[in-house]
Coordinates of C-alpha atoms and ligand atoms in Angstrom, one line a residue:
D1 CA -64.9 -21.6 -8.5
A2 CA -63.6 -19.5 -11.4
A3 CA -62.0 -17.1 -8.9
M4 CA -60.3 -20.0 -7.2
Y5 CA -58.8 -21.2 -10.5
Q6 CA -57.8 -17.6 -11.3
A7 CA -56.0 -17.4 -8.0
K8 CA -54.3 -20.8 -8.5
R9 CA -53.1 -19.7 -12.0
A10 CA -51.8 -16.5 -10.5
G11 CA -49.3 -18.6 -8.5
K12 CA -51.5 -19.7 -5.5
N13 CA -51.3 -18.3 -2.0
C14 CA -53.4 -15.3 -3.0
W15 CA -57.0 -14.4 -3.5
R16 CA -59.1 -13.2 -6.4
V17 CA -62.4 -11.5 -6.6
Y18 CA -64.6 -13.1 -9.4
R19 CA -64.4 -10.8 -12.5
P20 CA -66.3 -11.9 -15.5
E21 CA -63.8 -10.5 -17.9
L22 CA -61.1 -12.7 -16.4
D23 CA -63.3 -15.8 -16.6
E24 CA -61.8 -17.9 -19.3
S25 CA -64.7 -20.3 -19.5
A26 CA -67.0 -17.3 -20.3
H27 CA -64.3 -15.9 -22.6
M28 CA -64.0 -19.3 -24.4
L29 CA -67.8 -19.3 -24.9
T30 CA -67.9 -15.8 -26.5
Q31 CA -64.9 -16.8 -28.6
L32 CA -66.7 -19.9 -29.7
G33 CA -69.7 -17.8 -30.4
W34 CA -67.6 -15.6 -32.7
N35 CA -66.1 -18.6 -34.5
E36 CA -69.6 -19.7 -35.4
K37 CA -70.8 -16.2 -36.3
I38 CA -67.7 -15.8 -38.6
Q39 CA -68.3 -19.2 -40.2
A40 CA -72.0 -18.4 -40.8
A41 CA -71.1 -15.0 -42.3
L42 CA -68.7 -16.7 -44.7
D43 CA -71.2 -19.4 -45.6
E44 CA -74.1 -17.0 -46.0
D45 CA -72.0 -14.4 -47.8
R46 CA -72.6 -11.7 -45.2
L47 CA -69.2 -10.0 -45.4
V48 CA -69.0 -6.8 -47.3
L49 CA -66.3 -4.3 -48.3
H50 CA -66.4 -0.6 -47.8
F51 CA -63.9 1.7 -49.4
Q52 CA -62.2 4.8 -48.1
G53 CA -60.2 7.2 -50.3
I54 CA -56.5 7.8 -49.9
H55 CA -56.0 11.4 -51.2
A56 CA -53.0 13.2 -52.6
V57 CA -52.1 15.8 -50.0
D58 CA -51.5 18.6 -52.6
T59 CA -54.6 18.1 -54.9
R60 CA -56.9 16.2 -52.5
S61 CA -57.8 13.9 -55.4
I62 CA -58.2 10.1 -54.6
C63 CA -55.2 8.1 -55.7
H64 CA -56.4 4.8 -54.4
Y65 CA -58.9 3.2 -52.0
E66 CA -58.5 1.1 -48.9
A67 CA -60.9 -1.8 -48.7
L68 CA -62.3 -2.2 -45.1
V69 CA -64.3 -5.4 -44.3
R70 CA -67.7 -5.3 -42.4
M71 CA -70.0 -8.1 -41.3
V72 CA -73.7 -7.9 -41.8
D73 CA -75.3 -9.7 -38.8
P74 CA -78.5 -11.7 -39.3
E75 CA -80.6 -8.7 -38.2
G76 CA -79.0 -6.7 -41.0
N77 CA -76.7 -4.5 -38.8
L78 CA -73.3 -3.6 -40.0
L79 CA -70.5 -4.8 -37.6
L80 CA -67.2 -3.0 -37.8
P81 CA -64.0 -5.1 -37.9
G82 CA -63.1 -4.1 -34.3
N83 CA -66.0 -6.4 -33.2
F84 CA -64.8 -9.6 -35.0
I85 CA -61.2 -9.3 -36.3
P86 CA -59.6 -9.7 -32.8
A87 CA -61.6 -12.9 -32.2
A88 CA -60.9 -14.1 -35.8
E89 CA -57.1 -13.5 -35.2
R90 CA -57.2 -15.5 -32.0
T91 CA -59.1 -18.5 -33.5
G92 CA -57.3 -18.4 -36.9
R93 CA -60.5 -17.7 -38.9
I94 CA -58.9 -14.5 -40.0
V95 CA -57.2 -16.5 -42.7
D96 CA -60.6 -17.3 -44.3
I97 CA -61.7 -13.6 -43.9
D98 CA -58.5 -12.4 -45.6
R99 CA -58.9 -14.9 -48.4
W100 CA -62.5 -13.7 -48.9
V101 CA -61.3 -10.1 -48.9
I102 CA -58.6 -10.8 -51.5
R103 CA -61.1 -12.4 -53.8
A104 CA -63.8 -9.8 -53.3
A105 CA -61.3 -6.9 -53.9
I106 CA -59.8 -8.4 -57.0
R107 CA -63.3 -9.2 -58.4
K108 CA -64.3 -5.6 -57.8
L109 CA -61.2 -4.4 -59.7
A110 CA -62.1 -6.7 -62.6
E111 CA -65.8 -5.5 -62.7
Q112 CA -64.7 -1.8 -62.7
P113 CA -61.7 -1.5 -64.9
A114 CA -61.6 2.3 -64.5
L115 CA -61.2 2.2 -60.7
P116 CA -57.9 3.4 -59.1
P117 CA -55.9 0.7 -57.2
I118 CA -57.4 -0.9 -54.1
A119 CA -55.4 -1.6 -50.9
I120 CA -56.4 -4.6 -48.8
N121 CA -55.4 -5.4 -45.2
V122 CA -53.7 -8.8 -44.6
S123 CA -53.2 -10.0 -41.1
A124 CA -50.1 -11.6 -39.7
R125 CA -51.8 -15.0 -39.3
S126 CA -52.3 -15.0 -43.1
F127 CA -49.0 -14.0 -44.4
D128 CA -47.0 -16.7 -42.5
D129 CA -48.7 -19.0 -45.0
P130 CA -46.2 -19.4 -47.8
D131 CA -49.1 -20.1 -50.3
L132 CA -50.7 -16.7 -49.8
S133 CA -48.7 -14.8 -52.4
R134 CA -49.4 -17.7 -54.8
T135 CA -53.2 -17.4 -54.1
I136 CA -53.0 -13.6 -54.8
R137 CA -51.1 -14.3 -58.0
S138 CA -53.6 -16.9 -59.3
T139 CA -56.6 -14.8 -58.3
L140 CA -55.2 -11.8 -60.2
E141 CA -54.7 -14.1 -63.2
E142 CA -58.1 -15.7 -62.9
F143 CA -59.8 -12.2 -63.0
A144 CA -57.2 -10.8 -65.5
V145 CA -56.4 -7.9 -63.2
T146 CA -53.0 -6.1 -63.4
P147 CA -51.1 -6.6 -60.2
A148 CA -50.2 -2.9 -60.0
R149 CA -53.9 -2.3 -59.2
L150 CA -53.7 -4.2 -56.0
M151 CA -51.9 -2.9 -52.9
I152 CA -51.3 -4.9 -49.7
E153 CA -51.2 -3.4 -46.2
L154 CA -49.4 -5.3 -43.5
T155 CA -49.4 -3.9 -40.0
E156 CA -45.9 -2.9 -38.9
T157 CA -46.2 -4.8 -35.6
A158 CA -47.2 -8.0 -37.4
A159 CA -44.3 -7.6 -39.8
L160 CA -41.8 -7.1 -37.0
A161 CA -43.2 -10.1 -35.1
N162 CA -42.3 -12.3 -38.0
I163 CA -39.5 -10.6 -39.8
R164 CA -38.4 -13.6 -42.0
D165 CA -41.9 -14.4 -43.3
S166 CA -42.7 -10.7 -43.9
E167 CA -39.5 -10.2 -45.8
S168 CA -40.2 -13.0 -48.2
F169 CA -43.9 -12.2 -48.4
I170 CA -43.1 -8.6 -49.3
R171 CA -40.5 -9.6 -51.8
D172 CA -42.9 -12.1 -53.5
L173 CA -45.6 -9.4 -53.7
R174 CA -43.3 -6.8 -55.1
Q175 CA -41.9 -9.2 -57.7
L176 CA -45.5 -9.9 -58.7
G177 CA -46.0 -6.1 -59.2
C178 CA -48.2 -5.3 -56.2
T179 CA -47.5 -2.3 -54.0
V180 CA -46.8 -3.0 -50.3
C181 CA -47.7 -0.7 -47.5
L182 CA -46.6 -0.9 -43.8
D183 CA -49.8 0.0 -41.9
D184 CA -49.9 1.7 -38.4
F185 CA -46.2 2.6 -38.9
G186 CA -44.4 4.0 -35.9
V187 CA -46.0 2.0 -33.1
G188 CA -43.4 -0.7 -33.3
F189 CA -40.6 0.0 -30.9
S190 CA -37.8 -0.4 -33.3
S191 CA -39.5 0.6 -36.5
F192 CA -36.6 2.3 -38.1
A193 CA -34.0 -0.4 -37.5
Y194 CA -36.2 -3.1 -39.2
L195 CA -36.9 -0.9 -42.3
K196 CA -33.6 -2.1 -43.7
H197 CA -35.1 -5.5 -44.1
L198 CA -38.6 -4.7 -45.3
S199 CA -38.8 -3.6 -48.9
A200 CA -42.3 -2.0 -48.6
N201 CA -43.1 0.9 -50.9
V202 CA -45.3 2.9 -48.6
L203 CA -45.3 3.8 -44.9
K204 CA -48.7 4.6 -43.4
I205 CA -48.1 6.7 -40.3
D206 CA -50.2 5.4 -37.4
G207 CA -53.2 7.5 -36.5
M208 CA -51.8 7.8 -33.0
F209 CA -49.3 10.4 -34.3
V210 CA -51.8 12.1 -36.5
R211 CA -55.0 12.4 -34.5
N212 CA -53.6 15.2 -32.3
L213 CA -50.9 16.5 -34.6
A214 CA -52.0 20.2 -34.6
N215 CA -51.6 20.4 -30.8
S216 CA -48.7 18.1 -30.2
H217 CA -45.1 19.2 -30.8
E218 CA -43.9 15.6 -30.1
D219 CA -46.2 14.2 -32.8
Q220 CA -44.9 16.8 -35.3
V221 CA -41.3 15.8 -34.5
F222 CA -42.1 12.1 -35.0
V223 CA -44.0 12.6 -38.3
R224 CA -41.2 14.8 -39.6
A225 CA -38.7 12.1 -38.8
I226 CA -40.8 9.3 -40.4
V227 CA -41.2 11.4 -43.5
E228 CA -37.5 12.1 -43.7
V229 CA -36.5 8.4 -43.3
A230 CA -39.2 7.3 -45.8
R231 CA -37.9 9.9 -48.4
G232 CA -34.3 8.8 -47.9
L233 CA -35.3 5.2 -48.5
G234 CA -37.4 6.1 -51.6
K235 CA -40.7 5.3 -49.9
K236 CA -44.0 7.2 -49.9
T237 CA -45.9 8.2 -46.8
V238 CA -49.6 8.2 -45.9
A239 CA -51.1 9.9 -42.8
E240 CA -54.2 8.1 -41.6
F241 CA -56.9 9.7 -39.3
V242 CA -56.7 13.1 -40.8
G243 CA -59.8 14.6 -39.1
D244 CA -59.7 18.3 -39.8
A245 CA -58.3 21.1 -42.0
A246 CA -55.6 22.0 -39.5
T247 CA -54.3 18.5 -39.5
L248 CA -54.3 18.3 -43.3
A249 CA -52.4 21.6 -43.5
L250 CA -49.8 20.3 -41.1
V251 CA -49.5 17.0 -42.8
A252 CA -48.8 18.9 -46.1
E253 CA -46.3 21.1 -44.4
L254 CA -44.4 18.1 -43.0
G255 CA -44.2 16.7 -46.5
V256 CA -46.5 13.6 -46.2
D257 CA -47.5 12.4 -49.7
Y258 CA -51.0 11.0 -49.1
A259 CA -53.8 11.5 -46.5
Q260 CA -56.8 9.4 -45.4
G261 CA -59.4 10.4 -42.8
Y262 CA -62.9 11.5 -42.1
F263 CA -62.0 15.1 -43.1
L264 CA -61.4 14.0 -46.6
S265 CA -63.8 11.0 -47.0
F266 CA -65.6 8.3 -45.1
P267 CA -65.6 4.6 -46.0
I268 CA -68.5 3.9 -48.4
A269 CA -70.1 0.8 -49.9
E270 CA -70.0 1.9 -53.6
I271 CA -67.2 3.5 -55.5
S272 CA -66.8 4.3 -59.2
Ligands
LIG1 P1 -56.6 0.2 -40.5 O1 -56.2 -0.7 -41.6 O2 -55.6 1.1 -39.9 O3 -57.8 1.0 -41.1 C1 -58.1 2.4 -40.8 C2 -59.3 2.4 -39.8 O4 -59.5 3.8 -39.4 C3 -60.7 2.1 -40.4 O5 -61.5 1.5 -39.4 C4 -61.2 3.4 -40.8 O6 -62.6 3.5 -41.0 C5 -60.8 4.3 -39.7 N1 -60.6 5.7 -40.0 C6 -60.3 6.2 -41.2 N2 -60.2 7.6 -41.1 C7 -60.5 7.9 -39.8 C8 -60.6 9.2 -39.1 O7 -60.4 10.2 -39.6 N3 -60.9 9.0 -37.7 C9 -61.2 7.9 -37.1 N4 -61.5 7.8 -35.8 N5 -61.1 6.7 -37.8 C10 -60.8 6.7 -39.1 P2 -62.2 0.1 -39.5 O8 -62.8 0.0 -40.9 O9 -63.1 0.0 -38.3 O10 -61.0 -0.9 -39.4 C11 -60.3 -1.1 -38.3 C12 -59.1 -2.1 -38.5 O11 -59.6 -3.4 -38.8 C13 -58.2 -1.7 -39.7 O12 -57.3 -0.7 -39.3 C14 -57.6 -3.0 -40.0 O13 -56.5 -3.2 -39.1 C15 -58.6 -4.0 -39.6 N6 -59.3 -4.4 -40.9 C16 -60.2 -3.8 -41.6 N7 -60.6 -4.5 -42.7 C17 -59.8 -5.6 -42.7 C18 -59.6 -6.7 -43.6 O14 -60.3 -6.8 -44.7 N8 -58.7 -7.7 -43.2 C19 -58.0 -7.6 -42.1 N9 -57.1 -8.5 -41.8 N10 -58.1 -6.5 -41.3 C20 -59.0 -5.5 -41.6
LIG2 MG1 -55.1 -0.5 -43.3
LIG3 MG1 -53.9 1.9 -39.9

C-alpha cells in the first residue's frame, strides 16, 4: 500500500518497491517520536552542554569555547546532536532547544566570570524570529553578563537561505556587542558574493576543506582564498576539524587565525 502511494506521488504510471526509508507514515512516526523525546528532555532537564576549545593557531592557547548540545536519554546515554537536531529542525522544536542553549550558556558565563567567551550555535529556524535578539539581550541583562563574552554561530547555508533576516539578526547582535561567526563557511555555493551583506566578525571554514587539507591541493587553494577574502574584509578565520599536527601546521602556514579539532581538544562537560 505504501509502495502504491509512493508510485502515485512519483507521477503515476510507474512502479515502486516498498522501501521503509521512503515510507512517510513510518517517517512521520519516528519524527513524532523525536518530538516527544525532545519535549521530555526539555521538561525533565535532560539537555546538557559540552564545550570544545577554539585555539589560537600560533600559541595553541584557548581563546574561546564552542558550546555543543547533547541529550541524555532516559537510560543515561549521551545522544549527539546529529541524532536529534535534524528532527528538531523539521518539527520546529529546535527553537526551544536553541532558547535552552542560550540560557544555559549565559548562566554558565555568569557562574564562572573568569571563563573566556562561549560561542553558541543558533539554527535558521530560530533567527527568523525577530524576538530572538531581544531574548538574548534580556537574558544577558538578567544574568549581568557582558555581551562581548557571548558569540553566536550561524551556519552559512542558513544565513544565505534567508539573507534579509540574517542581515538584521547579525546587525542586532553586533550592536548589542556580541561576536558573530558564520559556521561551516564555504559550503554555500555563492559564499563570497553574499559576504558583502553579512557583517559577521568571524568565518569558520567548513571541516570539509580542512579534514584532508594536508593531502589535497584543491582544499589548500580554497582555504588560502577564504583567508585572503576574510583578511581583506577585516574578519578572523577559524579552521574546524583540525585532526592532526600536519593539518595544524598547514592551517598556520595558510594564515588561519584559530583552530578547533580533536588534535587540539575534545568537547568536554566541565571547563574552568
Ligand atoms: P558545528 O557547529 O559545526 O560543530 C562542530 C562539530 O564537529 C561538533 O559535533 C564537534 O564535536 C565536531 N568536531 C570538532 N572537532 C572535530 C574533529 O577534529 N573531527 C571530527 N570528526 N569532528 C569534530 P557535534 O557536537 O556532534 O555537533 C554537530 C552539529 O550539531 C554542530 O556542528 C551544529 O551544527 C549542531 N549543534 C550542536 N550544538 C548545537 C546547539 O546547541 N544548537 C544548534 N542549533 N545546533 C547545534
Ligand atoms: Mg558551530
Ligand atoms: Mg561547523
